[in-house]
C-alpha positions as a printed Julia matrix, in Angstrom:
770×3 Matrix{Float64}:
  -4.18  106.5    34.29
  -6.85  104.01   35.32
  -8.2   101.2    33.23
 -11.82  100.18   33.49
 -12.23   96.62   34.76
 -13.87   94.5    32.05
 -17.36   93.27   32.85
 -18.07   89.56   33.13
 -20.68   88.51   30.59
 -22.64   85.23   30.4
 -21.65   82.51   27.99
 -21.98   78.75   27.64
 -20.02   75.78   26.39
 -20.69   72.08   26.1
 -18.91   71.65   29.4
 -20.81   74.26   31.4
 -22.37   77.69   31.82
 -19.84   80.35   32.75
 -19.07   84.04   32.48
 -16.01   85.66   30.99
 -14.27   89.0    30.75
 -11.7    90.16   28.19
  -9.62   93.32   28.55
  -7.95   93.06   25.15
  -4.96   91.2    26.56
  -6.17   88.59   29.05
  -9.3    86.48   29.37
 -10.8    85.62   32.75
 -13.46   82.93   33.19
 -15.54   81.78   36.13
 -18.21   79.07   36.39
 -21.85   79.73   37.09
 -22.12   80.28   40.86
 -25.02   77.82   41.19
 -23.19   74.9    39.57
 -22.48   72.38   42.38
 -19.56   70.7    40.57
 -18.15   73.0    37.85
 -16.17   71.51   35.02
 -12.55   72.76   34.93
 -12.51   72.51   31.13
 -13.46   76.21   31.03
  -9.84   76.85   32.02
  -8.83   75.9    28.47
 -10.35   79.15   27.19
  -7.9    81.84   28.42
  -4.84   80.57   26.53
  -6.89   79.43   23.54
  -8.51   82.73   22.63
  -5.42   84.25   21.01
  -3.21   81.18   20.67
  -0.64   81.13   17.85
  -2.37   78.08   16.28
  -5.47   80.12   15.45
  -6.14   80.46   11.72
  -5.71   84.17   11.02
  -6.4    84.58    7.31
  -7.95   82.62    4.43
  -5.46   80.09    3.08
  -5.39   78.01   -0.1
  -3.24   74.95   -0.6
  -0.44   75.68   -3.05
  -0.96   72.58   -5.21
  -4.71   73.17   -5.55
  -4.08   76.77   -6.52
  -1.49   75.82   -9.16
  -3.01   72.64  -10.59
  -6.7    73.1    -9.88
  -9.18   70.66   -8.34
  -8.49   66.94   -8.41
  -7.07   64.02   -6.41
  -3.64   64.95   -5.11
  -1.04   62.95   -3.15
   0.27   66.26   -1.74
  -2.93   66.94    0.21
  -1.82   67.03    3.85
   1.83   67.6     2.87
   1.67   70.8     0.86
   2.24   74.48    1.55
  -0.4    77.21    1.81
  -0.85   80.63    0.25
  -2.66   83.45    2.06
  -5.34   85.18    0.0
  -7.87   87.97    0.59
 -11.41   86.94    1.55
 -13.0    88.16   -1.69
 -10.58   86.22   -3.9
 -10.93   83.03   -1.9
 -14.72   83.19   -1.85
 -14.74   83.83   -5.61
 -12.62   80.71   -6.11
 -14.76   78.62   -3.78
 -18.04   79.76   -5.31
 -16.69   78.88   -8.75
 -15.66   75.42   -7.54
 -19.0    74.76   -5.86
 -20.79   75.75   -9.06
 -18.48   73.51  -11.13
 -19.13   70.46   -8.99
 -22.87   71.09   -9.01
 -22.99   71.59  -12.79
 -20.71   68.66  -13.7
 -21.65   66.11  -11.07
 -24.71   67.35   -9.18
 -25.13   67.97   -5.44
 -24.82   64.2    -4.88
 -21.08   64.66   -5.39
 -20.82   66.92   -2.32
 -20.35   65.52    1.18
 -21.54   67.74    4.01
 -19.18   66.58    6.72
 -19.03   68.78    9.77
 -19.47   66.04   12.29
 -18.47   67.6    15.59
 -19.78   69.48   18.6
 -18.28   72.9    17.89
 -20.28   75.72   19.53
 -22.9    75.1    22.2
 -25.04   77.84   20.6
 -28.21   76.93   18.76
 -27.65   79.37   15.87
 -23.9    79.1    15.28
 -24.13   75.3    15.37
 -21.63   74.49   12.63
 -23.38   71.39   11.3
 -26.66   73.24   10.98
 -25.0    76.17    9.23
 -23.17   74.18    6.58
 -26.07   71.78    5.99
 -28.51   74.69    5.61
 -26.14   76.32    3.13
 -25.75   73.16    1.04
 -29.5    72.47    1.09
 -30.74   75.97    0.27
 -28.0    76.97   -2.2
 -26.76   73.76   -3.86
 -29.92   71.68   -3.53
 -28.55   69.15   -1.09
 -25.56   66.98   -0.2
 -24.61   63.45    0.78
 -25.15   63.21    4.51
 -24.05   60.93    7.3
 -26.33   59.22    9.8
 -25.82   58.34   13.46
 -22.67   59.39   15.31
 -19.35   58.02   16.5
 -20.5    57.9    20.13
 -23.61   55.78   19.54
 -23.11   54.35   16.07
 -24.19   50.83   17.05
 -26.84   51.61   19.66
 -28.66   54.19   17.54
 -29.79   51.68   14.9
 -30.01   48.73   17.35
 -32.26   50.06   20.11
 -35.35   50.65   17.9
 -35.31   46.96   17.0
 -35.31   46.01   20.69
 -37.05   48.55   22.9
 -37.39   52.02   21.36
 -35.45   55.02   20.02
 -32.17   55.9    21.68
 -33.52   59.29   22.76
 -36.34   57.64   24.71
 -34.13   55.01   26.34
 -31.33   57.43   27.22
 -32.95   60.84   27.8
 -36.53   60.17   28.94
 -36.2    57.27   31.31
 -34.55   56.85   34.71
 -33.3    60.07   36.3
 -30.67   60.72   38.93
 -33.52   61.83   41.19
 -35.01   58.36   40.92
 -31.67   56.69   41.64
 -31.11   58.75   44.77
 -34.55   57.81   46.06
 -35.3    54.31   44.78
 -32.41   52.3    43.32
 -30.9    49.39   45.26
 -28.27   48.29   42.71
 -26.7    50.01   39.72
 -24.95   47.61   37.36
 -22.72   49.94   35.36
 -21.31   48.07   32.37
 -18.46   50.29   31.22
 -18.78   52.42   34.34
 -20.1    55.98   34.54
 -17.03   58.19   34.41
 -17.57   61.79   35.48
 -15.31   63.08   32.71
 -18.05   61.98   30.3
 -21.16   63.09   32.2
 -19.68   66.56   32.78
 -20.35   67.57   29.15
 -23.51   67.96   27.08
 -24.15   69.31   23.6
 -25.83   72.68   23.98
 -24.44   73.24   27.47
 -25.1    72.2    31.05
 -25.79   74.5    33.99
 -25.77   72.01   36.86
 -23.3    69.13   37.16
 -25.21   66.87   39.55
 -23.83   63.39   38.83
 -21.11   63.29   41.5
 -23.46   64.38   44.28
 -26.25   62.1    43.06
 -23.99   59.05   43.2
 -22.76   60.06   46.64
 -26.28   60.59   47.98
 -27.51   57.3    46.55
 -24.53   55.42   48.0
 -25.03   57.02   51.42
 -28.65   55.83   51.35
 -27.44   52.31   50.63
 -27.51   52.01   46.83
 -24.89   49.53   45.67
 -22.88   50.53   42.61
 -21.08   47.8    40.65
 -18.65   48.89   37.92
 -17.82   46.32   35.25
 -14.82   47.82   33.48
 -11.12   47.14   32.89
 -10.42   50.54   34.5
 -11.24   51.35   38.1
 -11.41   55.06   37.23
 -14.68   54.58   35.34
 -16.71   55.36   38.47
 -15.96   58.08   41.04
 -15.05   57.28   44.62
 -18.25   58.97   45.79
 -20.2    55.95   44.46
 -18.45   53.61   46.95
 -18.54   51.02   44.22
 -17.48   47.42   43.75
 -15.14   46.89   40.83
 -15.27   43.9    38.51
 -12.28   44.25   36.14
 -13.64   42.27   33.22
 -11.71   41.63   30.01
 -12.59   44.34   27.46
 -15.4    43.52   25.01
 -16.74   40.57   27.06
 -19.71   42.3    28.71
 -22.24   40.39   26.63
 -20.85   37.08   27.88
 -21.03   38.36   31.46
 -24.65   39.47   31.05
 -25.58   36.13   29.51
 -24.06   34.36   32.51
 -26.09   36.48   34.94
 -29.33   35.67   33.14
 -28.36   32.0    32.9
 -27.96   31.91   36.67
 -31.36   33.53   37.17
 -33.05   31.04   34.84
 -31.22   28.09   36.4
 -32.39   29.21   39.83
 -35.91   29.92   38.58
 -35.66   33.5    39.88
 -36.15   35.34   36.59
 -39.41   37.3    36.42
 -41.49   34.94   34.29
 -44.67   36.96   34.73
 -43.03   40.13   33.4
 -41.45   38.21   30.52
 -44.8    36.69   29.53
 -46.58   40.03   29.72
 -43.99   42.39   28.29
 -41.49   40.46   26.14
 -41.5    38.83   22.74
 -39.14   36.07   21.59
 -38.0    34.85   25.0
 -38.32   31.15   24.16
 -35.87   31.29   21.25
 -33.4    33.29   23.3
 -33.71   30.89   26.23
 -32.89   27.97   23.93
 -29.63   29.74   23.09
 -28.99   30.8    26.69
 -29.38   27.32   28.14
 -27.49   25.64   25.3
 -30.44   23.78   23.85
 -29.86   25.28   20.38
 -26.08   25.08   20.16
 -24.97   22.73   22.94
 -23.24   25.47   24.94
 -24.88   26.64   28.16
 -24.01   30.3    28.79
 -23.36   29.67   32.46
 -21.13   31.52   34.9
 -18.58   28.72   34.52
 -18.65   29.25   30.75
 -18.31   33.05   31.03
 -15.59   33.1    33.71
 -12.58   32.42   31.46
 -13.97   34.71   28.76
 -14.47   37.62   31.17
 -11.45   36.97   33.37
 -13.58   36.84   36.53
 -14.3    33.95   38.95
 -17.45   31.97   38.19
 -18.49   32.13   41.84
 -18.3    35.92   41.79
 -20.63   36.01   38.79
 -23.07   33.6    40.41
 -23.13   35.6    43.62
 -23.69   38.81   41.71
 -26.65   37.35   39.81
 -28.28   36.01   42.96
 -27.76   39.3    44.81
 -29.96   41.1    42.26
 -33.11   39.1    42.89
 -35.79   41.15   44.61
 -33.74   44.35   44.36
 -34.6    47.54   42.5
 -31.86   47.11   39.91
 -30.79   49.49   37.16
 -28.73   48.17   34.24
 -26.57   50.77   32.5
 -24.55   50.15   29.34
 -22.08   52.89   28.41
 -21.4    54.19   24.93
 -17.91   52.72   25.2
 -19.15   49.11   25.0
 -20.8    49.6    21.63
 -17.77   51.39   20.16
 -16.19   47.99   19.57
 -16.61   44.9    17.43
 -20.16   43.52   17.77
 -21.08   46.64   19.75
 -24.78   45.98   19.13
 -24.71   42.9    21.39
 -24.17   44.48   24.86
 -26.78   47.13   24.0
 -29.36   44.44   23.24
 -28.3    42.14   26.07
 -28.51   44.93   28.66
 -32.2    45.33   27.89
 -32.72   41.55   28.12
 -30.97   41.41   31.51
 -33.22   44.17   32.86
 -36.27   42.34   31.46
 -35.23   39.04   33.04
 -35.07   40.85   36.38
 -38.54   42.31   35.73
 -37.26   45.83   36.36
 -38.08   47.72   33.18
 -40.22   50.79   33.8
 -39.88   50.88   37.58
 -38.73   54.16   39.21
 -34.96   53.88   39.49
 -34.97   50.41   37.91
 -34.72   48.69   34.55
 -32.47   49.78   31.72
 -31.18   53.29   31.03
 -28.84   53.04   28.1
 -25.76   55.32   28.41
 -26.7    56.95   31.72
 -23.59   58.83   32.84
 -22.28   59.14   29.3
 -23.26   62.77   28.82
 -24.93   65.29   31.08
 -28.2    65.13   29.12
 -28.99   61.68   30.43
 -30.68   61.17   33.78
 -32.27   64.64   33.72
 -35.84   65.85   33.4
 -36.97   67.26   30.07
 -37.97   70.85   29.54
 -41.64   71.66   29.12
 -41.0    74.29   26.44
 -38.95   73.96   23.24
 -35.7    75.66   22.28
 -35.53   76.29   18.55
 -32.5    75.49   16.43
 -31.51   76.8    13.01
 -33.65   75.02   10.39
 -31.54   73.18    7.83
 -33.89   73.22    4.86
 -34.72   70.25    2.64
 -32.01   67.94    1.37
 -32.66   66.98   -2.24
 -30.06   64.19   -2.13
 -31.13   60.84   -0.7
 -27.71   59.18   -0.54
 -26.1    58.79    2.89
 -23.44   56.83    4.74
 -23.11   55.66    8.34
 -20.92   58.4     9.81
 -17.89   56.21   10.55
 -17.66   54.93    6.98
 -16.19   58.08    5.43
 -12.86   56.53    4.4
 -14.7    53.57    2.88
 -16.85   55.98    0.87
 -13.98   58.1    -0.45
 -11.77   55.11   -1.25
 -14.49   52.91   -2.79
 -16.98   54.99   -4.82
 -19.73   52.88   -6.31
 -19.01   49.88   -4.09
 -21.9    48.3    -2.13
 -22.36   48.42    1.61
 -24.92   46.97    4.02
 -26.74   48.97    6.65
 -29.67   48.02    8.87
 -31.07   45.36    6.57
 -30.6    47.19    3.28
 -27.9    47.4     0.62
 -26.59   50.72   -0.68
 -23.71   51.98   -2.81
 -21.1    54.51   -1.84
 -21.51   57.77   -3.8
 -18.6    59.3    -5.71
 -17.72   62.4    -3.72
 -15.8    65.19   -5.44
 -16.01   67.92   -2.78
 -16.23   67.69    1.01
 -17.25   70.7     3.07
 -16.35   70.6     6.77
 -17.09   73.07    9.54
 -16.86   72.63   13.3
 -15.41   69.13   13.41
 -12.12   67.27   13.4
 -12.25   63.77   11.9
  -8.57   63.35   12.72
  -9.77   63.16   16.31
 -12.68   60.75   16.12
 -12.0    58.59   13.08
  -9.87   55.43   13.01
  -6.7    54.46   11.13
  -5.63   58.02   10.42
  -3.17   57.08    7.71
  -6.07   55.56    5.78
  -8.22   58.64    6.44
  -5.49   60.92    5.08
  -5.25   58.78    1.97
  -9.04   58.94    1.58
  -9.06   62.74    1.64
  -6.42   62.76   -1.11
  -9.01   61.24   -3.47
 -11.2    64.36   -3.38
 -11.2    67.12   -5.98
 -11.59   69.74   -3.26
 -11.69   69.77    0.53
 -13.03   72.91    2.25
 -12.7    73.54    5.97
 -13.88   76.31    8.29
 -11.66   76.28   11.37
 -10.57   78.35   14.33
  -7.2    76.59   14.47
  -4.77   74.51   12.44
  -6.09   71.07   13.28
  -4.93   68.09   11.25
  -8.19   68.39    9.32
  -7.37   71.96    8.34
  -3.85   70.85    7.35
  -5.42   68.39    4.86
  -7.78   70.96    3.33
  -7.45   72.81    0.04
  -9.27   75.91    1.26
  -9.09   76.91    4.93
 -11.41   79.7     6.05
 -10.76   81.23    9.5
 -13.93   81.25   11.58
 -14.68   82.78   14.95
 -14.68   80.73   18.12
 -17.65   80.75   20.44
 -16.35   83.59   22.63
 -16.22   85.87   19.57
 -19.9    85.69   18.61
 -23.41   85.96   20.03
 -25.69   82.98   20.4
 -28.26   81.22   22.57
 -27.24   78.26   24.69
 -30.04   75.78   25.26
 -30.72   72.07   25.37
 -33.92   70.04   25.97
 -32.72   68.62   29.32
 -31.31   71.71   31.03
 -33.6    74.33   32.57
 -31.27   77.28   31.92
 -31.32   79.15   28.62
 -28.26   81.36   28.28
 -27.72   84.56   26.32
 -24.22   83.9    25.03
 -22.73   87.37   24.79
 -19.73   88.16   22.63
 -16.75   88.3    24.96
 -14.02   89.37   22.5
 -13.81   90.71   18.98
 -13.05   88.22   16.2
  -9.4    87.24   16.01
  -7.45   88.61   13.03
  -9.51   88.03    9.85
 -11.81   85.34   11.26
 -15.52   85.58   10.5
 -18.7    83.89   11.68
 -19.67   80.8     9.68
 -23.0    82.49    8.99
 -21.38   85.55    7.42
 -19.09   83.36    5.3
 -22.05   81.37    4.01
 -24.03   84.54    3.33
 -21.24   85.83    1.11
 -20.95   82.49   -0.68
 -24.73   82.26   -1.08
 -24.77   85.72   -2.61
 -22.19   84.69   -5.19
 -24.27   81.61   -6.06
 -27.64   83.36   -6.21
 -29.02   81.88   -3.0
 -28.62   84.6    -0.38
 -32.32   85.11    0.28
 -33.0    81.39    0.56
 -30.12   80.94    2.99
 -30.4    84.06    5.17
 -34.13   84.83    4.83
 -32.98   88.45    5.05
 -31.96   88.2     8.71
 -28.85   89.36   10.51
 -27.38   87.19   13.27
 -29.15   89.17   15.99
 -32.44   88.93   14.09
 -32.02   85.16   13.8
 -31.43   84.92   17.55
 -34.62   86.86   18.25
 -36.48   84.69   15.73
 -35.29   81.44   17.33
 -35.98   82.72   20.85
 -39.56   83.53   19.93
 -40.53   79.86   19.88
 -39.54   79.51   23.53
 -41.13   82.82   24.51
 -44.44   81.94   22.86
 -44.51   78.56   24.6
 -43.91   80.21   27.98
 -46.66   82.69   27.28
 -49.07   79.89   26.35
 -48.39   78.31   29.76
 -49.13   81.63   31.53
 -45.5    81.82   32.68
 -43.12   84.74   32.57
 -42.23   85.28   28.91
 -39.7    88.13   28.61
 -39.02   89.78   25.28
 -35.82   88.88   23.5
 -34.28   92.21   24.51
 -35.15   91.58   28.17
 -33.76   88.05   28.0
 -30.57   89.3    26.4
 -30.02   91.9    29.09
 -30.8    89.42   31.86
 -28.42   86.82   30.44
 -30.28   83.76   31.69
 -33.8    82.39   31.68
 -35.0    79.44   33.74
 -37.37   77.14   31.87
 -40.08   74.88   33.31
 -39.51   71.11   33.21
 -41.78   68.13   32.74
 -42.72   65.67   35.44
 -40.3    62.83   36.08
 -42.69   60.28   34.59
 -40.31   57.56   33.35
 -41.17   58.04   29.67
 -42.35   55.27   27.36
 -40.93   52.43   29.49
 -42.93   53.44   32.57
 -46.07   53.88   30.47
 -45.51   50.49   28.84
 -45.0    48.71   32.13
 -48.19   50.22   33.54
 -50.23   49.38   30.44
 -48.52   47.1    27.89
 -51.64   47.0    25.71
 -52.6    50.66   25.87
 -49.04   52.02   25.67
 -47.07   49.54   23.55
 -43.43   50.05   22.75
 -42.55   51.2    19.19
 -41.26   47.72   18.26
 -42.8    45.18   15.83
 -44.56   43.31   18.66
 -45.15   46.35   20.86
 -43.06   44.55   23.49
 -39.4    44.15   24.37
 -37.85   42.18   21.52
 -35.76   39.59   23.33
 -35.47   38.01   19.91
 -36.2    39.81   16.64
 -37.55   38.24   13.46
 -36.67   41.5    11.7
 -33.0    41.36   12.63
 -32.87   37.63   11.95
 -34.23   38.23    8.45
 -31.28   40.51    7.69
 -29.11   37.37    7.63
 -26.07   39.0     9.22
 -23.59   36.55   10.74
 -22.25   39.37   12.93
 -25.68   40.38   14.33
 -28.08   37.47   14.77
 -31.76   37.38   15.65
 -31.11   37.53   19.4
 -28.27   38.84   21.55
 -25.31   36.49   21.45
 -21.68   36.17   22.44
 -19.63   36.73   19.29
 -15.88   36.59   19.92
 -14.01   39.55   18.42
 -11.91   39.02   15.33
  -9.2    41.2    16.84
  -8.0    40.15   20.29
  -4.53   40.26   21.89
  -1.9    38.01   20.32
   1.73   37.22   21.08
   2.74   40.01   18.71
   0.28   42.59   20.1
  -0.59   41.27   23.58
  -2.29   44.28   25.16
  -5.76   45.7    24.82
  -5.69   49.4    23.97
  -8.57   51.33   25.53
  -8.84   54.56   23.52
 -11.42   56.33   25.66
 -12.45   59.96   26.05
 -10.01   62.43   27.64
 -10.52   64.13   31.0
  -8.75   67.44   30.22
 -10.72   68.45   27.12
 -13.9    67.65   25.21
 -12.9    65.32   22.38
  -9.98   67.25   20.84
 -11.34   70.74   21.44
  -8.78   73.31   22.61
  -6.08   70.7    23.08
  -3.7    73.66   23.03
  -5.42   75.21   26.1
  -3.61   75.43   29.43
  -5.82   72.9    31.24
  -5.27   70.3    28.53
  -1.55   71.03   28.27
  -1.12   70.6    32.02
  -2.22   66.98   31.72
   0.54   66.1    29.24
   4.11   65.07   30.04
   7.02   66.26   27.9
   4.31   67.72   25.7
   2.84   64.29   24.93
  -0.35   62.51   25.86
  -0.16   60.21   28.88
  -0.85   56.51   28.51
  -1.58   54.42   31.6
  -0.46   50.84   32.09
  -0.23   48.38   34.96
   3.08   48.29   36.88
   3.46   44.57   36.09
   3.11   45.19   32.36
   5.56   48.06   32.63
   8.14   46.05   34.61
   8.06   43.25   32.04
   9.05   45.81   29.4
  11.57   47.84   31.4
   9.26   50.86   31.48
   9.34   53.27   34.39
   7.09   56.12   35.47
   7.43   59.05   33.07
   9.28   57.16   30.33
   8.4    57.99   26.75
   6.96   54.84   25.22
   6.07   53.67   21.73
   2.73   51.98   21.18
   2.46   50.07   17.93
   0.57   47.49   15.91
   0.07   46.63   12.24
  -1.9    49.87   11.75
   0.61   52.41   13.04
   2.52   53.75   16.03
   2.58   56.69   18.42
   4.59   58.07   21.3
   3.21   58.8    24.75
   4.39   59.33   28.31
   3.97   56.34   30.62
   1.98   56.52   33.84
   1.91   53.4    36.02
  -1.29   52.51   37.88
  -2.44   49.29   39.54
  -6.14   50.19   39.26
  -6.54   48.5    35.9
  -6.19   45.11   34.3
  -2.62   44.0    33.59
  -3.46   43.26   29.94
  -4.75   46.78   29.24
  -3.08   50.05   28.26
  -5.2    53.19   28.26
  -4.51   56.14   25.96
  -7.25   58.75   25.64
  -8.25   60.27   22.34
  -7.94   63.98   21.66
  -4.22   64.62   21.18
  -3.92   66.44   17.88
  -2.46   64.23   15.17
   1.23   65.08   14.71
   2.83   62.8    12.09
   6.57   62.25   12.23
   9.23   59.63   11.48
  11.24   57.84   14.14
  15.0    57.2    13.91
  14.35   54.13   11.76
  12.18   56.04    9.31
   8.93   54.51   10.56
   5.84   56.74   10.59
   4.23   57.58   13.92
   2.26   60.25   15.75
   4.73   62.1    17.96
   1.98   63.56   20.13
   0.01   60.49   21.23
  -3.12   60.19   19.07
  -4.39   56.6    19.57
  -6.38   56.62   16.35
  -3.2    55.85   14.45
  -3.63   52.43   16.16
  -7.38   51.79   15.87
  -8.95   49.75   13.09
 -11.34   51.3    10.59
 -13.99   48.58   10.75
 -17.72   48.67   11.42
 -19.31   47.25   14.56
 -21.44   44.96   12.36
 -23.26   44.99    9.04
 -26.4    46.13   10.86
 -25.13   49.44   12.24
 -21.67   49.96   10.69
 -20.8    51.96   13.81
 -17.4    53.1    15.01
 -15.36   50.32   16.62
 -12.56   52.59   17.79
 -12.8    52.19   21.57
 -10.57   49.12   21.52
  -7.53   47.94   19.66
  -4.6    45.62   20.32
  -1.02   46.85   20.68
   2.47   46.22   21.94
   4.31   48.86   23.95
   8.02   49.48   24.45
  10.26   52.13   25.96
  11.28   54.64   23.31
  14.99   55.4    23.38
  15.22   57.21   20.07
  15.5    60.91   19.4
  12.34   62.66   20.54
  10.76   64.61   17.7
   9.4    68.06   18.57
   5.66   68.57   19.02
   4.53   70.53   15.97
   0.75   70.05   16.22
   0.22   73.59   17.5
   2.59   75.36   15.12
   0.73   76.98   12.22
   2.07   76.32    8.74
   4.03   79.27    7.45
   2.78   81.02    4.36
   3.98   78.91    1.5
   5.3    76.34    3.96
   4.15   72.73    4.32
   1.05   72.05    6.39
   2.32   68.48    6.94
């Protein structure tokens, strides 16, 4: 008997375009053949598709079922009861109606922060927000994101919207051809630039850095970790103390001004507020000159090295890059602002391959051309609720209803949330102080989660609805900076009782009288054709090939035209500051800002400034913890996949520390260690590496939260989630962004009994979800 070989079908993920084949037992994946540097994260898919941790049936928390909605200390510790879809949806519809009737839609939080599917239709945030808008009348939303929580609100005050400064500015093409020096504050790690929301068909960053370096471009990485730039860049490494980049930038500009080599003509023509900033820089306003000698002990680098670096930039086509990581820390707004001022002082803004490209190398969107035709996304409807929170303030909101908070020059109050609805995200990955987050979720009446797997978020929910993963549904993969649109074919049938988010919401909408408003009478395939039509019509208007949806679907891919590499608003502004002003109050680069000054925030003044962090290493917790992004998965996605699992040791996440720091603590390669501070503790496996500062330990995010008790009864994460150690504080009152990149810890060898890893074991029916 012969078995027909399964056919490879096109699909897409945030980490790359690929094709896959499923024979009912095994999944095979292969990258797009034209991708010059494929991302190995696709190798997480084969084991993940039918993994035991998948949610297989609708589940309801036992305590919620018995006692009804309300705050409950058992949330996250209770058992679950399996129920049929119809009964669960009846219960959920009744609860949604109750909350709306008794408290209004302003008591509902539409969470769902997370990347989830790369598809434009099955985008989980869009689905749940559309449902809440069209059926309930709205919801309390969040603004900004964890990756750019400080820079998103800050950049418009200084130079322009984040999208313009990051996505429509300097491209890798320009760097290869024009750039003399790249100053990479926070580096440009390939693990970050190999992913992009909506997918990426060509991973070009590694080759672009290599080609630029071969031509003679000088890359300088300012980071506590040498691994934050690839070897292909042939870079110089300045291992600065974490969270001191603003001081270093100030010192560079101070040297330029002291030497008289700053571009005074550009500053006069294109900048506003230089004089006030220069008074601070030179110490005329506070008696402290921000010189290289001043910055050296702060940054942990020799003053002469800083002076030589500053002088080496004069007359060079220099590009200043500030990574997302720098602004995910206390006072994260300051390096974002100061990076633009440094580029302005050099007179480089708007030049091909020069100036300031915020977050270049952070995700694959940045440094690419933009498409000349649009790709439609699912419309979310109109939100009738005006209340919002900065995204990283969710615990504050749930724990402090009615309390005031500041944001971007205004005062607001936290709403009283009774029900949170989450789909496609895992806050127990990206949020800080996870014990506090768990306590915050216990204050809800009801917590609803759509999930493919038993994440810690699902284990804290009252109602868990099994949804399909991307390989089990059809969609369209597209993003504004990638020329390939992908027909994402269904590779495998839905697992067990899992359903598409869209179908779940249609059934709920029908129970609540809003099916027509939510679905507009369309099936999934009809929605895909409807969304595709916007792209097809735009191609037709340009007299380009515009295949029908059916032809596109059969073909699997469609190459889209792209815009000229024109440098965006910064190039236009440089060429004509009067005719093409920047979208700032003065129309120029705001070196100082009267607007920000008027906010009166002590932690974000009217010009960029060095503000020492409140939390720095102490005798009790002497090491900086760098909780950066992982290399073996995207955020926490598919942590149970084979590629991610292969990076762990003894089933635990790997933390990296300097051999000198390890020797002082009796730690050897491969030892299980305990990281701890006043917030919490976790276990990890030690890896020793000299390519980092001695006062730094690095533990990536993404290990699924796995709470346990050690031999002394102390709580910890047995798996290695660093967010049990990070502080739940805002970057400043201006942005209230996530400050979770850095923390302070002590580390010791762990000689106690090793608890088992239970993060990937589903809760038994009626058994605790922990």
